[in-house]
XYZ file of C-alpha atoms in Angstrom:
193
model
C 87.669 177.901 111.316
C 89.001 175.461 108.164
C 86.067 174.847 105.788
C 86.356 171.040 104.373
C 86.929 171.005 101.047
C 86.813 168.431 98.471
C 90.701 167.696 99.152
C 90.141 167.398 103.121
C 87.008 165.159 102.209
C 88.572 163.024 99.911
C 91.294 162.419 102.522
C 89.212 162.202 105.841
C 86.279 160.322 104.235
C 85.500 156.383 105.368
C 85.567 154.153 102.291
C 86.770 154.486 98.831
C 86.587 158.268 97.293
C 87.602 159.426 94.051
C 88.906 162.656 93.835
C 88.957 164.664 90.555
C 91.047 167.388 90.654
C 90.155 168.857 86.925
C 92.149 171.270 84.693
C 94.819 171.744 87.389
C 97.084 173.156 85.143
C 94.720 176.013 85.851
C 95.727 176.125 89.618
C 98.867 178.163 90.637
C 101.824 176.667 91.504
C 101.152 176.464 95.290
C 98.333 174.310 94.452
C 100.839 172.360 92.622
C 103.713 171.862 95.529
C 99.992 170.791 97.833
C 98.855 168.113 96.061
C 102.574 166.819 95.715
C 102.245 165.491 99.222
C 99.246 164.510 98.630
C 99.685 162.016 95.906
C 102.753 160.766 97.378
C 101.481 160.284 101.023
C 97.552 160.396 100.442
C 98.213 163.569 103.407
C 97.831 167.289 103.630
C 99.340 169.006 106.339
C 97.373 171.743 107.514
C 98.669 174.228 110.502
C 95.340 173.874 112.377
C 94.655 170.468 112.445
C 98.154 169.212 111.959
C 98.660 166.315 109.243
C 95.866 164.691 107.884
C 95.999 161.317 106.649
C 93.590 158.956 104.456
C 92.801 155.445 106.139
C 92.099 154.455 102.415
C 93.657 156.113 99.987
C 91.258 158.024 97.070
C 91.706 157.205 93.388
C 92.686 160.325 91.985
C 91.835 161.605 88.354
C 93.627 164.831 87.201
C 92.890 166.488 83.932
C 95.041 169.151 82.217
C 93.975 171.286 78.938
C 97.934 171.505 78.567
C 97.351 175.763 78.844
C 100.949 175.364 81.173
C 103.365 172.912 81.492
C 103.012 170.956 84.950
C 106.152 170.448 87.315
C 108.459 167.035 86.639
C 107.440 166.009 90.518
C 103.870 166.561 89.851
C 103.755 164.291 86.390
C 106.469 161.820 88.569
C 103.473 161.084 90.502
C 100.872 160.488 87.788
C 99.947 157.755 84.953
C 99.778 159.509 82.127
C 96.808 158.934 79.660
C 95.935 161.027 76.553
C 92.512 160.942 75.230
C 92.749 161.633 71.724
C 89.727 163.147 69.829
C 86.960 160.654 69.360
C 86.338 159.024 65.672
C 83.973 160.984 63.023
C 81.065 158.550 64.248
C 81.610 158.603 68.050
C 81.868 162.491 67.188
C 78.551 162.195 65.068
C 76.917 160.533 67.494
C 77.629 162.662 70.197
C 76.707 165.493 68.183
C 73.225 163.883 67.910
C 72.838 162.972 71.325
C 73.896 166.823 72.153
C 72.022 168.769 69.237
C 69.427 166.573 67.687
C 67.737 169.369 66.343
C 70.932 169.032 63.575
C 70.065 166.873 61.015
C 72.354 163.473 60.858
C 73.893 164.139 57.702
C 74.639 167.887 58.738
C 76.563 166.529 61.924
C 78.450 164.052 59.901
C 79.562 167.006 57.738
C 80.620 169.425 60.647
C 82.532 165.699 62.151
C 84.193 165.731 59.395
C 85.416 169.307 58.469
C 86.417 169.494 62.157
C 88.235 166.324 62.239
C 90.230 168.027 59.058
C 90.787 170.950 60.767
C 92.580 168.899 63.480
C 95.177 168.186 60.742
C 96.601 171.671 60.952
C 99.325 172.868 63.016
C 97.014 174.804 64.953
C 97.801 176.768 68.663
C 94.217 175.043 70.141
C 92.517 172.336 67.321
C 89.000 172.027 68.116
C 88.147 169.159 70.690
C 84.650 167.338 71.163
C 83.266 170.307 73.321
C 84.001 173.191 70.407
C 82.364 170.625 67.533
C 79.428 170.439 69.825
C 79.322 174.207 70.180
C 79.298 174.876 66.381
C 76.562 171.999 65.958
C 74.584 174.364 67.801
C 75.437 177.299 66.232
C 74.777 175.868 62.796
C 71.785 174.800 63.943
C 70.658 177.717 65.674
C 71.223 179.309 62.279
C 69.304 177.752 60.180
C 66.711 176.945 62.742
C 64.366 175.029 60.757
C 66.414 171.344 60.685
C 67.545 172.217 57.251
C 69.535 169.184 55.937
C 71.748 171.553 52.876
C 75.206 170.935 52.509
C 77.646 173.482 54.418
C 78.723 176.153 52.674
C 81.964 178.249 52.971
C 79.683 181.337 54.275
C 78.791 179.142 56.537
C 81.928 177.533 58.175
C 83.380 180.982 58.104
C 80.665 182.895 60.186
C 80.733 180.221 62.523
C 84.347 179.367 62.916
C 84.726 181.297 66.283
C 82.767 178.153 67.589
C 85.963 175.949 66.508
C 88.548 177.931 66.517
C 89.784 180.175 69.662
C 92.875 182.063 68.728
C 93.159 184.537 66.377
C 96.090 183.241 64.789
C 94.566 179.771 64.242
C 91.567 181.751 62.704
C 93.779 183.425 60.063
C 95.510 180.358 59.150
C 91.704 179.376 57.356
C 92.509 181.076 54.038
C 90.491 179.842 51.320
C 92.508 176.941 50.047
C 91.779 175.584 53.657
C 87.899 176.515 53.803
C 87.954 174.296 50.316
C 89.719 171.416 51.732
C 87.488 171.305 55.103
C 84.386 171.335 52.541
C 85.724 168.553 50.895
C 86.417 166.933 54.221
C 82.280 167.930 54.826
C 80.695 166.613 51.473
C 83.122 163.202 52.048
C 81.787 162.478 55.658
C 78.441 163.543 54.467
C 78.673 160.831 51.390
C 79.907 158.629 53.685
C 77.300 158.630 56.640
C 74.891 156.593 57.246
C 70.984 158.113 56.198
């Protein structure tokens, strides 16, 4: 028997679907040479049940990390959008929505040193999801709502949050750990109280 997966559903379903098909540069490359046919035909051709069709056609939304490159017929068949990191106060903001047991002008500061960092010709900069991780680190650490300044003792035993290769974690030499505090005390000047 064929379980029905989100692809079959998406295809056999009455009325208007989306289908997300996330972080497919994760999938293998069979995966891949599937979905070709289905974004060109809204079809999938399965053995047991022959060719499957959809009567209306799914909006599709595919996401990819960039961790592999994806196949010339599979971006042929795609808009492309990038979504480029969010400002220092959409970032604040969703830091404070995510962790508001950081203090405002904390999150500001950790916006802004990560922002900084984003600069650098790094293998993987930090995105939204890793400057909402070290929010909670930071304020897992100090655990009481503190509202001090970072410190470079700080960003350092904590940079594991931001940071995910090990070559991009040896690039933060202390010239760098001076500049991102820089980056933290100007965002922190700058933010609102």
């Amino acid at each position: 028997y064929l379980l029905e997966r989100p692809l079959l559903r998406a295809l056999r379903g009455d009325g208007p679907r989306v289908l997300l098909i996330d972080e497919v540069d994760r999938a293998d490359e069979a995966f891949e040479a599937l979905l070709l046919e289905v974004l060109s035909d809204f079809q999938v051709s399965v053995p047991e049940l022959g060719t499957v069709r959809a009567e209306t056609p799914p909006v599709v939304v595919i996401t990819s990390n960039r961790t592999r490159g994806l196949s010339d017929a599979l971006k042929r068949r795609c808009l492309y959008l990038h979504v480029a990191p969010p400002s220092l106060e959409k970032e604040r903001a969703i830091l404070e929505r995510k962790v508001p047991a950081l203090d405002g002008k904390v999150a500001a500061e950790l916006c802004g040193a990560a922002g900084r960092l984003r600069e650098e010709p790094l293998l993987k900069p930090p995105g939204a999801a890793e400057t909402i991780d070290w929010a909670r680190a930071v304020a897992a650490l100090r655990n009481d709502g503190t509202a001090e300044s970072l410190d470079c003792e700080e960003i350092e035993h904590t940079l594991g949050c931001l940071l995910k290769e090990v070559e991009d974690i040896e690039r933060v030499d202390d010239d760098l750990l001076a500049t991102l505090l820089d980056a933290a005390d100007t965002a922190r000047a700058e933010a609102d109280p």
